[in-house]
PDB file of C-alpha atoms in Angstrom:
ATOM      1  CA  MET W 119      -5.570 -15.527 -18.834  1.00 64.00           C
ATOM      2  CA  ILE W 120      -3.038 -15.407 -15.999  1.00 78.00           C
ATOM      3  CA  SER W 121      -3.358 -18.132 -13.358  1.00 84.00           C
ATOM      4  CA  LEU W 122      -3.285 -16.577  -9.878  1.00 90.00           C
ATOM      5  CA  PRO W 123      -2.013 -18.361  -6.754  1.00 92.00           C
ATOM      6  CA  ASP W 124      -4.643 -19.237  -4.172  1.00 91.00           C
ATOM      7  CA  THR W 125      -2.421 -18.277  -1.246  1.00 91.00           C
ATOM      8  CA  GLY W 126      -1.602 -15.179   0.788  1.00 90.00           C
ATOM      9  CA  PHE W 127      -3.900 -12.184   0.428  1.00 93.00           C
ATOM     10  CA  LEU W 128      -5.261 -13.514  -2.861  1.00 94.00           C
ATOM     11  CA  ALA W 129      -6.670 -16.598  -1.102  1.00 93.00           C
ATOM     12  CA  ASP W 130      -9.487 -14.422   0.309  1.00 92.00           C
ATOM     13  CA  ALA W 131      -9.574 -11.719  -2.364  1.00 93.00           C
ATOM     14  CA  SER W 132     -12.812 -10.933  -4.147  1.00 93.00           C
ATOM     15  CA  PRO W 133     -13.491 -12.393  -7.611  1.00 93.00           C
ATOM     16  CA  ARG W 134     -13.459  -8.820  -8.950  1.00 92.00           C
ATOM     17  CA  LEU W 135      -9.901  -8.172  -7.709  1.00 93.00           C
ATOM     18  CA  LYS W 136      -8.696 -11.480  -9.124  1.00 93.00           C
ATOM     19  CA  GLN W 137     -10.398 -10.693 -12.429  1.00 92.00           C
ATOM     20  CA  MET W 138      -8.730  -7.284 -12.577  1.00 91.00           C
ATOM     21  CA  LEU W 139      -5.286  -8.735 -11.887  1.00 92.00           C
ATOM     22  CA  ALA W 140      -5.708 -11.552 -14.383  1.00 89.00           C
ATOM     23  CA  ALA W 141      -7.044  -9.268 -17.124  1.00 89.00           C
ATOM     24  CA  GLN W 142      -5.183  -5.979 -16.705  1.00 91.00           C
ATOM     25  CA  ALA W 143      -1.888  -6.734 -14.982  1.00 94.00           C
ATOM     26  CA  THR W 144       1.481  -6.924 -16.680  1.00 94.00           C
ATOM     27  CA  GLU W 145       3.739  -9.802 -15.645  1.00 96.00           C
ATOM     28  CA  ILE W 146       7.315  -8.949 -14.634  1.00 97.00           C
ATOM     29  CA  GLY W 147      10.150 -11.442 -14.191  1.00 97.00           C
ATOM     30  CA  LEU W 148      12.930 -10.677 -11.712  1.00 98.00           C
ATOM     31  CA  GLU W 149      16.270 -12.348 -11.176  1.00 97.00           C
ATOM     32  CA  ARG W 150      17.653 -12.892  -7.679  1.00 94.00           C
ATOM     33  CA  GLY W 151      18.794  -9.555  -6.240  1.00 94.00           C
ATOM     34  CA  ALA W 152      16.840  -7.418  -8.719  1.00 97.00           C
ATOM     35  CA  ALA W 153      14.938  -4.464  -7.236  1.00 97.00           C
ATOM     36  CA  LEU W 154      11.295  -4.132  -8.273  1.00 97.00           C
ATOM     37  CA  PHE W 155      11.318  -0.572  -6.926  1.00 96.00           C
ATOM     38  CA  LYS W 156      13.370   1.404  -4.427  1.00 94.00           C
ATOM     39  CA  GLN W 157      12.544   3.587  -1.467  1.00 93.00           C
ATOM     40  CA  GLY W 158      11.873   7.080  -2.822  1.00 92.00           C
ATOM     41  CA  ASP W 159      10.758   5.923  -6.294  1.00 94.00           C
ATOM     42  CA  PRO W 160       7.382   7.208  -7.537  1.00 92.00           C
ATOM     43  CA  GLY W 161       4.510   5.062  -6.273  1.00 91.00           C
ATOM     44  CA  ASP W 162       2.487   4.335  -9.382  1.00 91.00           C
ATOM     45  CA  ALA W 163       1.375   0.688  -9.248  1.00 94.00           C
ATOM     46  CA  LEU W 164      -0.107  -2.164  -7.247  1.00 94.00           C
ATOM     47  CA  TYR W 165       1.695  -5.537  -7.260  1.00 96.00           C
ATOM     48  CA  ALA W 166       0.870  -9.189  -6.626  1.00 96.00           C
ATOM     49  CA  VAL W 167       3.422 -11.991  -6.276  1.00 97.00           C
ATOM     50  CA  LEU W 168       2.943 -14.944  -8.619  1.00 96.00           C
ATOM     51  CA  ALA W 169       6.060 -16.933  -7.736  1.00 95.00           C
ATOM     52  CA  GLY W 170       9.256 -16.541  -5.730  1.00 94.00           C
ATOM     53  CA  SER W 171       9.967 -14.357  -2.697  1.00 93.00           C
ATOM     54  CA  MET W 172      10.226 -10.585  -2.369  1.00 95.00           C
ATOM     55  CA  GLU W 173      12.022  -8.753   0.439  1.00 94.00           C
ATOM     56  CA  ILE W 174      10.552  -5.492   1.743  1.00 94.00           C
ATOM     57  CA  SER W 175      13.195  -3.270   3.363  1.00 93.00           C
ATOM     58  CA  ILE W 176      13.888   0.323   4.355  1.00 91.00           C
ATOM     59  CA  LEU W 177      17.007   2.441   4.835  1.00 85.00           C
ATOM     60  CA  SER W 178      17.495   4.549   7.940  1.00 76.00           C
ATOM     61  CA  LEU W 179      18.817   8.093   7.759  1.00 75.00           C
ATOM     62  CA  ASP W 180      22.326   6.784   8.457  1.00 76.00           C
ATOM     63  CA  GLY W 181      22.050   4.279   5.597  1.00 77.00           C
ATOM     64  CA  ARG W 182      21.459   1.168   7.723  1.00 80.00           C
ATOM     65  CA  LYS W 183      19.205  -1.411   6.100  1.00 85.00           C
ATOM     66  CA  LEU W 184      16.286  -2.949   7.992  1.00 86.00           C
ATOM     67  CA  SER W 185      14.452  -5.839   6.327  1.00 88.00           C
ATOM     68  CA  LEU W 186      10.768  -5.610   7.229  1.00 88.00           C
ATOM     69  CA  ASP W 187       9.241  -8.681   5.627  1.00 88.00           C
ATOM     70  CA  LEU W 188       9.550 -11.476   3.103  1.00 89.00           C
ATOM     71  CA  VAL W 189       6.431 -12.073   1.000  1.00 92.00           C
ATOM     72  CA  GLY W 190       5.600 -15.000  -1.253  1.00 92.00           C
ATOM     73  CA  PRO W 191       2.989 -16.071  -3.826  1.00 94.00           C
ATOM     74  CA  GLY W 192      -0.400 -14.453  -3.309  1.00 95.00           C
ATOM     75  CA  ALA W 193       0.948 -11.402  -1.481  1.00 94.00           C
ATOM     76  CA  VAL W 194      -0.314  -8.010  -2.679  1.00 95.00           C
ATOM     77  CA  PHE W 195       1.581  -4.800  -1.961  1.00 94.00           C
ATOM     78  CA  GLY W 196       2.030  -1.232  -3.173  1.00 90.00           C
ATOM     79  CA  GLU W 197      -1.473  -0.181  -2.083  1.00 88.00           C
ATOM     80  CA  ILE W 198      -0.204   2.894  -0.214  1.00 85.00           C
ATOM     81  CA  ALA W 199       0.223   4.637  -3.582  1.00 82.00           C
ATOM     82  CA  LEU W 200      -3.544   4.328  -4.129  1.00 83.00           C
ATOM     83  CA  PHE W 201      -4.414   6.219  -0.934  1.00 80.00           C
ATOM     84  CA  ASP W 202      -1.484   8.626  -0.804  1.00 81.00           C
ATOM     85  CA  PRO W 203       0.328   9.167  -4.118  1.00 81.00           C
ATOM     86  CA  GLY W 204       3.964   9.894  -3.445  1.00 86.00           C
ATOM     87  CA  PRO W 205       7.363   8.240  -3.206  1.00 91.00           C
ATOM     88  CA  ARG W 206       7.708   4.602  -2.206  1.00 92.00           C
ATOM     89  CA  THR W 207       8.240   4.107   1.516  1.00 89.00           C
ATOM     90  CA  ALA W 208      10.288   0.904   1.094  1.00 92.00           C
ATOM     91  CA  THR W 209      12.463  -1.066  -1.312  1.00 95.00           C
ATOM     92  CA  VAL W 210      11.226  -4.388  -2.725  1.00 97.00           C
ATOM     93  CA  THR W 211      13.841  -6.854  -3.969  1.00 97.00           C
ATOM     94  CA  ALA W 212      13.654 -10.413  -5.312  1.00 96.00           C
ATOM     95  CA  VAL W 213      15.519 -12.837  -3.029  1.00 93.00           C
ATOM     96  CA  GLU W 214      15.132 -15.599  -5.609  1.00 92.00           C
ATOM     97  CA  PRO W 215      13.920 -15.711  -9.233  1.00 96.00           C
ATOM     98  CA  SER W 216      10.403 -14.302  -8.985  1.00 97.00           C
ATOM     99  CA  ARG W 217       7.385 -13.264 -11.014  1.00 97.00           C
ATOM    100  CA  VAL W 218       5.025 -10.442 -10.066  1.00 97.00           C
ATOM    101  CA  LEU W 219       1.986  -8.766 -11.570  1.00 96.00           C
ATOM    102  CA  ARG W 220       1.801  -4.990 -11.907  1.00 96.00           C
ATOM    103  CA  VAL W 221      -1.355  -2.906 -12.301  1.00 94.00           C
ATOM    104  CA  LEU W 222      -0.898   0.842 -12.674  1.00 93.00           C
ATOM    105  CA  SER W 223      -2.545   2.879  -9.935  1.00 91.00           C
ATOM    106  CA  ALA W 224      -4.523   4.844 -12.511  1.00 91.00           C
ATOM    107  CA  ASP W 225      -6.028   1.597 -13.840  1.00 92.00           C
ATOM    108  CA  VAL W 226      -6.849   0.411 -10.305  1.00 92.00           C
ATOM    109  CA  MET W 227      -8.593   3.703  -9.525  1.00 91.00           C
ATOM    110  CA  ALA W 228     -10.555   3.483 -12.784  1.00 92.00           C
ATOM    111  CA  GLU W 229     -11.720  -0.012 -11.775  1.00 92.00           C
ATOM    112  CA  LEU W 230     -12.680   1.293  -8.328  1.00 91.00           C
ATOM    113  CA  HIS W 231     -14.907   3.917  -9.930  1.00 93.00           C
ATOM    114  CA  ARG W 232     -16.548   1.285 -12.138  1.00 93.00           C
ATOM    115  CA  HIS W 233     -16.766  -1.347  -9.395  1.00 93.00           C
ATOM    116  CA  PRO W 234     -16.883   0.306  -5.930  1.00 93.00           C
ATOM    117  CA  GLU W 235     -16.963  -3.125  -4.249  1.00 92.00           C
ATOM    118  CA  LEU W 236     -13.239  -3.349  -5.048  1.00 92.00           C
ATOM    119  CA  ALA W 237     -12.695  -0.806  -2.286  1.00 91.00           C
ATOM    120  CA  ILE W 238     -13.405  -3.546   0.262  1.00 93.00           C
ATOM    121  CA  ASP W 239     -10.291  -5.411  -0.899  1.00 93.00           C
ATOM    122  CA  MET W 240      -8.173  -2.263  -0.790  1.00 91.00           C
ATOM    123  CA  VAL W 241      -9.357  -1.249   2.676  1.00 91.00           C
ATOM    124  CA  ARG W 242      -8.782  -4.775   3.983  1.00 92.00           C
ATOM    125  CA  LEU W 243      -5.276  -4.797   2.495  1.00 91.00           C
ATOM    126  CA  ALA W 244      -4.466  -1.411   4.017  1.00 88.00           C
ATOM    127  CA  GLY W 245      -5.869  -2.540   7.373  1.00 90.00           C
ATOM    128  CA  GLN W 246      -3.716  -5.666   7.372  1.00 90.00           C
ATOM    129  CA  ARG W 247      -0.664  -3.545   6.563  1.00 86.00           C
ATOM    130  CA  MET W 248      -1.389  -1.131   9.399  1.00 87.00           C
ATOM    131  CA  ARG W 249      -1.956  -3.955  11.880  1.00 90.00           C
ATOM    132  CA  TRP W 250       1.275  -5.657  10.789  1.00 84.00           C
ATOM    133  CA  MET W 251       3.285  -2.428  11.066  1.00 82.00           C
ATOM    134  CA  GLY W 252       1.864  -1.801  14.533  1.00 86.00           C
ATOM    135  CA  GLY W 253       2.901  -5.293  15.586  1.00 84.00           C
ATOM    136  CA  GLN W 254       6.403  -4.769  14.223  1.00 80.00           C
ATOM    137  CA  LEU W 255       6.748  -1.501  16.139  1.00 79.00           C
ATOM    138  CA  ASN W 256       5.592  -3.130  19.374  1.00 82.00           C
ATOM    139  CA  GLU W 257       8.071  -5.980  18.950  1.00 83.00           C
ATOM    140  CA  GLN W 258      10.983  -3.622  18.281  1.00 80.00           C
ATOM    141  CA  VAL W 259      10.176  -1.510  21.330  1.00 79.00           C
ATOM    142  CA  PHE W 260       9.104  -4.086  23.901  1.00 86.00           C
ATOM    143  CA  LEU W 261      10.562  -7.512  23.030  1.00 90.00           C
ATOM    144  CA  PRO W 262      14.168  -8.681  23.523  1.00 93.00           C
ATOM    145  CA  VAL W 263      16.266  -9.897  20.593  1.00 93.00           C
ATOM    146  CA  PRO W 264      15.781 -13.673  21.220  1.00 94.00           C
ATOM    147  CA  THR W 265      11.983 -13.344  21.235  1.00 94.00           C
ATOM    148  CA  ARG W 266      12.017 -11.179  18.100  1.00 93.00           C
ATOM    149  CA  LEU W 267      14.327 -13.653  16.369  1.00 94.00           C
ATOM    150  CA  ALA W 268      12.126 -16.643  17.249  1.00 94.00           C
ATOM    151  CA  ARG W 269       9.051 -14.840  15.926  1.00 92.00           C
ATOM    152  CA  LYS W 270      10.821 -13.811  12.745  1.00 90.00           C
ATOM    153  CA  LEU W 271      12.051 -17.356  12.063  1.00 91.00           C
ATOM    154  CA  LEU W 272       8.549 -18.771  12.492  1.00 89.00           C
ATOM    155  CA  HIS W 273       7.262 -16.100  10.106  1.00 85.00           C
ATOM    156  CA  LEU W 274       9.972 -16.591   7.481  1.00 83.00           C
ATOM    157  CA  ALA W 275      10.172 -20.393   7.420  1.00 81.00           C
ATOM    158  CA  PRO W 276       6.963 -21.027   5.421  1.00 68.00           C
ATOM    159  CA  HIS W 277       8.267 -18.819   2.597  1.00 61.00           C
ATOM    160  CA  HIS W 278      11.346 -21.015   2.179  1.00 55.00           C
ATOM    161  CA  ASP W 279      10.282 -24.596   2.709  1.00 54.00           C
ATOM    162  CA  ALA W 280       7.000 -26.462   2.292  1.00 47.00           C
ATOM    163  CA  GLY W 281       7.501 -28.058   5.677  1.00 50.00           C
ATOM    164  CA  GLY W 282       8.312 -24.735   7.300  1.00 51.00           C
ATOM    165  CA  ALA W 283      11.624 -26.124   8.568  1.00 78.00           C
ATOM    166  CA  THR W 284      14.349 -24.214   6.750  1.00 85.00           C
ATOM    167  CA  VAL W 285      15.245 -20.549   6.431  1.00 87.00           C
ATOM    168  CA  ARG W 286      17.829 -19.786   3.764  1.00 85.00           C
ATOM    169  CA  LEU W 287      19.280 -16.579   5.121  1.00 87.00           C
ATOM    170  CA  SER W 288      22.685 -15.703   6.516  1.00 89.00           C
ATOM    171  CA  GLN W 289      23.098 -14.485  10.087  1.00 91.00           C
ATOM    172  CA  ALA W 290      23.795 -11.002   8.740  1.00 90.00           C
ATOM    173  CA  GLU W 291      20.502 -11.088   6.823  1.00 89.00           C
ATOM    174  CA  LEU W 292      18.648 -12.340   9.901  1.00 91.00           C
ATOM    175  CA  ALA W 293      20.115  -9.418  11.838  1.00 91.00           C
ATOM    176  CA  GLU W 294      18.604  -7.066   9.244  1.00 88.00           C
ATOM    177  CA  TYR W 295      15.179  -8.659   9.695  1.00 88.00           C
ATOM    178  CA  VAL W 296      15.309  -8.567  13.485  1.00 90.00           C
ATOM    179  CA  GLY W 297      16.855  -5.109  13.799  1.00 86.00           C
ATOM    180  CA  ALA W 298      19.792  -6.375  15.858  1.00 88.00           C
ATOM    181  CA  THR W 299      23.542  -6.774  15.511  1.00 91.00           C
ATOM    182  CA  ARG W 300      25.000  -9.841  13.840  1.00 93.00           C
ATOM    183  CA  GLU W 301      26.846 -10.620  17.073  1.00 95.00           C
ATOM    184  CA  ALA W 302      23.586 -10.738  19.061  1.00 94.00           C
ATOM    185  CA  ILE W 303      22.009 -13.037  16.476  1.00 95.00           C
ATOM    186  CA  SER W 304      25.057 -15.326  16.409  1.00 94.00           C
ATOM    187  CA  LYS W 305      25.100 -15.621  20.205  1.00 95.00           C
ATOM    188  CA  THR W 306      21.379 -16.446  20.354  1.00 96.00           C
ATOM    189  CA  LEU W 307      21.606 -19.037  17.577  1.00 95.00           C
ATOM    190  CA  ALA W 308      24.593 -20.701  19.242  1.00 94.00           C
ATOM    191  CA  THR W 309      22.578 -21.123  22.440  1.00 95.00           C
ATOM    192  CA  TRP W 310      19.583 -22.535  20.574  1.00 95.00           C
ATOM    193  CA  LYS W 311      21.844 -24.930  18.662  1.00 94.00           C
ATOM    194  CA  ARG W 312      23.210 -26.330  21.929  1.00 94.00           C
ATOM    195  CA  LEU W 313      19.616 -26.838  23.105  1.00 93.00           C
ATOM    196  CA  GLY W 314      18.713 -28.684  19.900  1.00 92.00           C
ATOM    197  CA  VAL W 315      16.167 -26.090  18.786  1.00 93.00           C
ATOM    198  CA  ILE W 316      17.891 -25.225  15.499  1.00 92.00           C
ATOM    199  CA  ASP W 317      20.836 -26.273  13.371  1.00 92.00           C
ATOM    200  CA  VAL W 318      22.959 -23.705  11.573  1.00 91.00           C
ATOM    201  CA  GLY W 319      24.611 -24.225   8.191  1.00 86.00           C
ATOM    202  CA  ARG W 320      26.271 -21.981   5.653  1.00 86.00           C
ATOM    203  CA  GLY W 321      23.584 -19.445   4.775  1.00 86.00           C
ATOM    204  CA  THR W 322      20.808 -21.688   6.119  1.00 88.00           C
ATOM    205  CA  LEU W 323      19.064 -22.396   9.384  1.00 91.00           C
ATOM    206  CA  ALA W 324      17.066 -25.571  10.034  1.00 91.00           C
ATOM    207  CA  ILE W 325      14.348 -25.564  12.688  1.00 92.00           C
ATOM    208  CA  ARG W 326      14.670 -28.869  14.549  1.00 90.00           C
ATOM    209  CA  ASP W 327      12.173 -28.254  17.356  1.00 90.00           C
ATOM    210  CA  PRO W 328       9.307 -26.011  16.193  1.00 89.00           C
ATOM    211  CA  ASN W 329       7.468 -26.331  19.506  1.00 89.00           C
ATOM    212  CA  ALA W 330      10.489 -25.094  21.435  1.00 91.00           C
ATOM    213  CA  LEU W 331      10.869 -22.201  18.983  1.00 92.00           C
ATOM    214  CA  ARG W 332       7.192 -21.274  19.402  1.00 90.00           C
ATOM    215  CA  ALA W 333       7.715 -21.234  23.171  1.00 92.00           C
ATOM    216  CA  LEU W 334      10.728 -18.938  22.722  1.00 93.00           C
ATOM    217  CA  ALA W 335       8.541 -16.648  20.572  1.00 91.00           C
ATOM    218  CA  ASP W 336       5.958 -16.312  23.355  1.00 84.00           C
ATOM    219  CA  PRO W 337       6.565 -13.077  25.309  1.00 72.00           C
ATOM    220  CA  ASP W 338       4.899 -14.678  28.346  1.00 66.00           C
ATOM    221  CA  GLN W 339       7.884 -17.029  28.519  1.00 54.00           C
ATOM    222  CA  ILE W 340      10.337 -14.140  29.038  1.00 48.00           C
TER     223      ILE W 340
END
């Protein structure tokens, strides 16, 4: 029997969903940089992260990459294929050696027919995704780059360090997550470094003053 993490979405998932994942899912190992699936691929499965970190990203029409999120153990994704079978709307890539569980959509739907209470988990997952996407859209439209960057760092830090203090991403990668130019990110980080909020290393960023960063993430402080 597969041991599931008690974090992320799975922390509050129903016993039935956990039982289905543990009993029916196939475990997949991914090396750093390996794509689990790509934008446009057929959507035919639901996934749960056992270990590691997975990046969710999209490509614009002009080929520019925008990183949407970084998910860790306990995250569940791929549910859109259950409600609207079709091509994947994003690419999911391992940013470090990772393990995920895969349950084919057909098997999930069969379980839903046998155990309708599973639909509560699926609706809650879809609702969380919609709320998160709405928040991302609002941030991109209404918030300036420094506020978006502060929010993204606070969101990403827990996936990289138990103390929530270190983000292991380059400035170019941060720019992809924030939807800004590398130059804008570099300028903002340089200012925060002078203020003692963060410290920047090669491919890493250490949060020295979390309270100051939370204040910078507050749109009321603009």
